[in-house]
Amino acid sequence: MKAPLKWLKDYVDIDIPYRELAYKLTLAGLEVSDIKVIGGSWDNVVVGQITAVNPHPNADRLRLATVDLGQKQMTVVCGAPNLAVGDKIAFAAVGAKLLDGHTGQLTELKPAKIRGVASEGMVCSEKELGISDNHEGILVLPPDLEVGKALSDYLADIIFDIDITPNRADCLSIMGIAREVAAITGKEFRLPDLSYKESGKEIGSYAAVEIKAPDLCPRYCASVIDGIKIGPSPKWMQDRLLACGMRPISNIVDVTNYVMLEFGQPLHAFDYREIRGKKIIVRRAAEGEVMYTLDQVERKFSSDHLMIADAERAVAVAGIMGGLSSEVTPGTTVILLESANFNQAVIHKGSLNLKLSSEASTRFEKGLNPELALIALKRATQLMADLGGGSVAKGLIDVYPGKTEKKPVAISSSDTARLLGMDIKNDEIRKYLESLGLKCNPDAATGKILVEIPWWRNDIACTADLVEEVARVVGYDNIPTTTLSSSLPGGEGASMVTFRQEVRDILVACGFQEVITYPLTNLETLNKLSPDLNLTGPQPLAMANPMSRDLEFLRTSLRFGVLTVLARNQRNREENIRLFEMGKVFIPRAKDLPLENEMLCGLIDSVAPDAYWAGKAEMADFYSAKGAVEALLSRMGLQAVFQAGEDVTISPGKCAHIIVDGEKLGVIGEVHPRVRAGFDIQSPAFLFEIDMDKLKALCGGKQLIFKAVTKFPSTERDIALLIDIQVTYEKVAGIISGFPLVVGVRLFDLYAGEQIPAGKKSLAFRITYQAEDHTLTDEEVEAVQQKIVEKLAADFGAGLRS
Amino acid sequence: MLSQVDEVASSAHADLQKVTRLADLEAWRVRYLGRKSKLINILRSLAALPVDERRDVGARANQVKNQLEQSLAQKKDELDRSVNLSLQKESIDISLPGRPYHLGRLHPTTRATKEICDIFVSMGFQIAEGPEVEWEYYNFEALNMPAEHPARDGFATLWVDYVTESGTRPMLMRTHTSPVQIRVMEHTRPPIRVIAPGRVYRYEATDATHEWMFSQVEGLAVDKNITLADLKGTLFEFARRLFGKDRKCRFRCDYFPFVEPGVEIAIDCFMCGGKGCRLCGNSGWIEILGAGMVHPEVLRGCGIDPEVYSGFAFGMGVERIPILKYGIDDIRLFYGNDLRFLRQF
Ligand SMILES: [Zn+2]
């Protein structure tokens, strides 16, 4: 909402600097987001009068104007077409700062010779003064201005651009803002005079109003002005409309706009000749009813829309836009002026589904009070009769089915103490509230103040609302600052947050970059992970109003996110990429919110970085991913079993299920070439996925217990085995570590190929022996080692490799 | 005895000539100047000699001992120098790059969320969470925003395609973290002090300053006698811990349907110091938090008596913090997941 300072001054005296006022308004909830200063740089600009205009000796298009400035006369060279002797104009002396008519830059006026004639200043256009974009000719001032006086005494203004919060529709008006200014600066608020002369016929002889939808139209007021003459509105009104961002049209339309800005009440002027049957009917639209709106578009309506109709047809969409047929035209002589109140929901819905939003509809949908309708009607009728010269019909139409009473709200100093933490006496509370126009009645019995809520404050309904009003007038910067002294809560909060952070930190330490992706995708992408997802997996939840085809379904897997991110970064020639994402997948449930299952998904690409000068960089493989999972689980105190398994996203034979305490925690493996191709990933990639909720549950039971560090030395023995290629590492290592005194088994070599019989492989282990209570002898160690060899030979036919 | 001393002297000097390593020098020292060396034994046995001889031998032995000690020091210097000289010859190119360590990093949103939460946790707040797919009731109604409430226009909503038997469509992607307030108050009695971090969603076209998915941290404190002054003190302290102790804070009235009185908190612009610049949109202030005293209707709806208890709530955007702190000029970078962006944090 734009609010010119001069206009505000019509209703309240303002004597503090405008910047201070802007700050106070902002603190009070009316955020001044921009301040436009007109005439802020008019230091050397004064009112002058043209006393003579002579031709320029050297140029046909230029003329020499003699300007009277009271004390002295100046001659300037001027190219404007509208120079006229006797006109009052804005004269800029050398040194004045003006906007350049062409570049728009603020420039200082220098003495100049134009085509050989010295010019002692300049006669200014509106554009040069920063008033408007008009640069066609010079600005002609009203004749009553005093010659020699500073122009800023008459024309300068400051325009505040104020963001109005949705609860304060009353402040979508100069009047509403002026009320606020009065309260926060401690001044008196003045309502303009609303009186006018009624010299016409009885209004009943012109029209009657019937409200057929009283739930949607709480009040309908109207006046009639007969014998009006359409023409332009006066310059002062046009200036104010322009300053508030509205275009002047004609005296009648301008008055409706002016009063809407002034009071916040939208009004509509009908050409009375087009109202058939002397009747205004407020009703719901018939299904499929058709009408041309003012913007010359034929629109179709339904029973969701509220219409203004005459005896035969619709003439306006209530609160949104007028109809074309009853538009005020240059030939209009009788005006039926509507000032009504409509249900905010019906206007909101109507404006949304007609895709039609107007200054009127935005005000109605925020909620206006019906009391305003009559006040604004009187003001507009007065101005119309003044400017249009007609006679006002006797009486007003006022149909008011929705009149309501507001209940008083109580407040006392205990409320402000309890909610604001400030000690404010009842008398002071009363003073603050009365400055806002709220009537206060102290109630001796309860010690409280009963506050009558004025009609324009729809937002005040409870004590807390009044407390805020007190705080606003006190000034939010005067609220004290204290620290919480309440007792600390019991319980422990959401431990998942801490747990999640632990897991993240481990993965980061393992070299993984965290990513966060959108949880919405399309079915094609989900299908790339698993072609038969539609048949076996849960059908993902869809959006009812998706923003695009690609953001339609809620993910049931994290996998596509990391795969997409990998592909994207490979295209940027990144190498050695390790990613993880932790986030929710959404599993639909019947008649309930989806199950939000927290998952972890990691992905490693196999592209090795460029060789390092001190050695060759290694390609990542399945075991790089497995190492990360093992590091994570062991840090969490868990021991996992990796069981060969299957998964649609993962290549068969290179896939393992991660099992802890007999429960499947996740999956790991090489991304299936089909999936890689789907996501356009060029080289092998390795993925792991862990159910965070299960992981947390498993960790929950684990209690870390200290184990003493043995004082006795350990000893190591190597063993190289020749064994069938099918026998897994896990089986061999399992047998070895099952023997007494064995505290560590490490595979340090794995070989198959030349020098090894076909179908066999060589495994070399380093076995660590240690006893907790004595130093081992060679004999003891040899004895166990011998048994190990025998057992492996018996179970797998393993032989020693010499 | 004198001759013995001379013998020691000459053999010691001869041996010292042959020493080339520091370790050998130590052996030489033990042999000729050690506690069990001949020379020291001679000095120790002086008392047993006749007076005349004692004087001569004593003087000579002490002279030799001094000479040897001096030679030892000289030789040590010499060897030290030659060791350094030979090390110098093996010098390496210290300008070669170090062996690379592959470092991972947290996403900037995760980092910022943690930074915010850590401050509140240190003030005694506990962390709470709620679902990202919510019922309309928790997202709007329970927060004092019934259907058709004009403030709902500020929350462009993504609705889930879920229709109840009665034909309503009550499921949505939560538009803010405030529903967690309600869920906490429904299940917990005061004193309550929680913060709720999480992702939120809006039906919104993306551009440099708009993203349809972003993160918020919500806060709530409910107990007897919690005041707006407590809110101001708590959140000013938070702002200074996050943005630096010299920051000025602005406390102004604002409107959110679920609080009353409502508040917005801004800090003075750290780019221009309050004079006005592009970062602060020429106002000199940067808005960081919306807050207020929990609306009595919201408390009542959760079964908490607003006549007995009061509380404050606040909410803030998370991405905004790194955007402001590091001068990030496009919010879409956060979830575009370009490693060249992510690696900077
Ligand atoms: Zn700034």
mmCIF file of N, CA, C and O and ligand atoms in Angstrom, chain B residues 268-286, ligand 1:
data_model
loop_
_atom_site.group_PDB
_atom_site.id
_atom_site.type_symbol
_atom_site.label_atom_id
_atom_site.label_comp_id
_atom_site.label_asym_id
_atom_site.label_seq_id
_atom_site.Cartn_x
_atom_site.Cartn_y
_atom_site.Cartn_z
ATOM 1 N N ASP B 268 21.187 -6.056 12.019
ATOM 2 C CA ASP B 268 21.672 -5.018 11.120
ATOM 3 C C ASP B 268 22.571 -5.662 10.078
ATOM 4 O O ASP B 268 23.260 -6.646 10.341
ATOM 5 N N CYS B 269 22.499 -5.144 8.875
ATOM 6 C CA CYS B 269 23.174 -5.752 7.730
ATOM 7 C C CYS B 269 24.679 -5.760 7.950
ATOM 8 O O CYS B 269 25.280 -4.721 8.214
ATOM 9 N N PHE B 270 25.304 -6.945 7.868
ATOM 10 C CA PHE B 270 26.742 -7.003 8.110
ATOM 11 C C PHE B 270 27.550 -6.645 6.867
ATOM 12 O O PHE B 270 28.757 -6.527 6.921
ATOM 13 N N MET B 271 26.870 -6.483 5.751
ATOM 14 C CA MET B 271 27.565 -6.069 4.532
ATOM 15 C C MET B 271 27.782 -4.560 4.566
ATOM 16 O O MET B 271 28.862 -4.070 4.286
ATOM 17 N N CYS B 272 26.726 -3.809 4.916
ATOM 18 C CA CYS B 272 26.813 -2.351 4.813
ATOM 19 C C CYS B 272 26.754 -1.691 6.189
ATOM 20 O O CYS B 272 26.850 -0.467 6.286
ATOM 21 N N GLY B 273 26.604 -2.484 7.235
ATOM 22 C CA GLY B 273 26.550 -1.899 8.573
ATOM 23 C C GLY B 273 25.308 -1.076 8.814
ATOM 24 O O GLY B 273 25.284 -0.222 9.692
ATOM 25 N N GLY B 274 24.256 -1.305 8.006
ATOM 26 C CA GLY B 274 22.993 -0.614 8.259
ATOM 27 C C GLY B 274 22.739 0.567 7.336
ATOM 28 O O GLY B 274 21.691 1.196 7.402
ATOM 29 N N LYS B 275 23.708 0.862 6.475
ATOM 30 C CA LYS B 275 23.514 2.009 5.582
ATOM 31 C C LYS B 275 22.584 1.672 4.420
ATOM 32 O O LYS B 275 21.975 2.551 3.838
ATOM 33 N N GLY B 276 22.471 0.403 4.095
ATOM 34 C CA GLY B 276 21.623 0.001 2.977
ATOM 35 C C GLY B 276 22.455 -0.463 1.804
ATOM 36 O O GLY B 276 23.328 0.255 1.342
ATOM 37 N N CYS B 277 22.189 -1.701 1.345
ATOM 38 C CA CYS B 277 22.920 -2.236 0.196
ATOM 39 C C CYS B 277 22.052 -3.293 -0.481
ATOM 40 O O CYS B 277 20.900 -3.478 -0.127
ATOM 41 N N ARG B 278 22.638 -3.975 -1.466
ATOM 42 C CA ARG B 278 21.885 -4.961 -2.231
ATOM 43 C C ARG B 278 21.435 -6.123 -1.329
ATOM 44 O O ARG B 278 20.325 -6.607 -1.423
ATOM 45 N N LEU B 279 22.344 -6.550 -0.430
ATOM 46 C CA LEU B 279 22.042 -7.701 0.428
ATOM 47 C C LEU B 279 20.798 -7.462 1.284
ATOM 48 O O LEU B 279 19.964 -8.338 1.448
ATOM 49 N N CYS B 280 20.679 -6.249 1.833
ATOM 50 C CA CYS B 280 19.574 -5.979 2.762
ATOM 51 C C CYS B 280 18.423 -5.256 2.062
ATOM 52 O O CYS B 280 17.506 -4.772 2.721
ATOM 53 N N GLY B 281 18.500 -5.164 0.730
ATOM 54 C CA GLY B 281 17.436 -4.492 0.010
ATOM 55 C C GLY B 281 17.292 -3.042 0.448
ATOM 56 O O GLY B 281 16.193 -2.514 0.568
ATOM 57 N N ASN B 282 18.435 -2.410 0.712
ATOM 58 C CA ASN B 282 18.494 -0.983 1.060
ATOM 59 C C ASN B 282 17.861 -0.608 2.385
ATOM 60 O O ASN B 282 17.725 0.566 2.696
ATOM 61 N N SER B 283 17.454 -1.601 3.172
ATOM 62 C CA SER B 283 16.784 -1.250 4.419
ATOM 63 C C SER B 283 17.770 -1.193 5.580
ATOM 64 O O SER B 283 17.472 -0.624 6.612
ATOM 65 N N GLY B 284 18.949 -1.778 5.415
ATOM 66 C CA GLY B 284 19.903 -1.812 6.506
ATOM 67 C C GLY B 284 19.662 -2.969 7.468
ATOM 68 O O GLY B 284 20.447 -3.201 8.371
ATOM 69 N N TRP B 285 18.532 -3.669 7.280
ATOM 70 C CA TRP B 285 18.181 -4.765 8.185
ATOM 71 C C TRP B 285 17.964 -6.050 7.410
ATOM 72 O O TRP B 285 17.448 -6.037 6.300
ATOM 73 N N ILE B 286 18.343 -7.154 8.030
ATOM 74 C CA ILE B 286 18.141 -8.463 7.415
ATOM 75 C C ILE B 286 17.232 -9.285 8.324
ATOM 76 O O ILE B 286 17.575 -9.562 9.470
HETATM 77 ZN ZN ZN C 1 23.130 -3.921 3.659
#
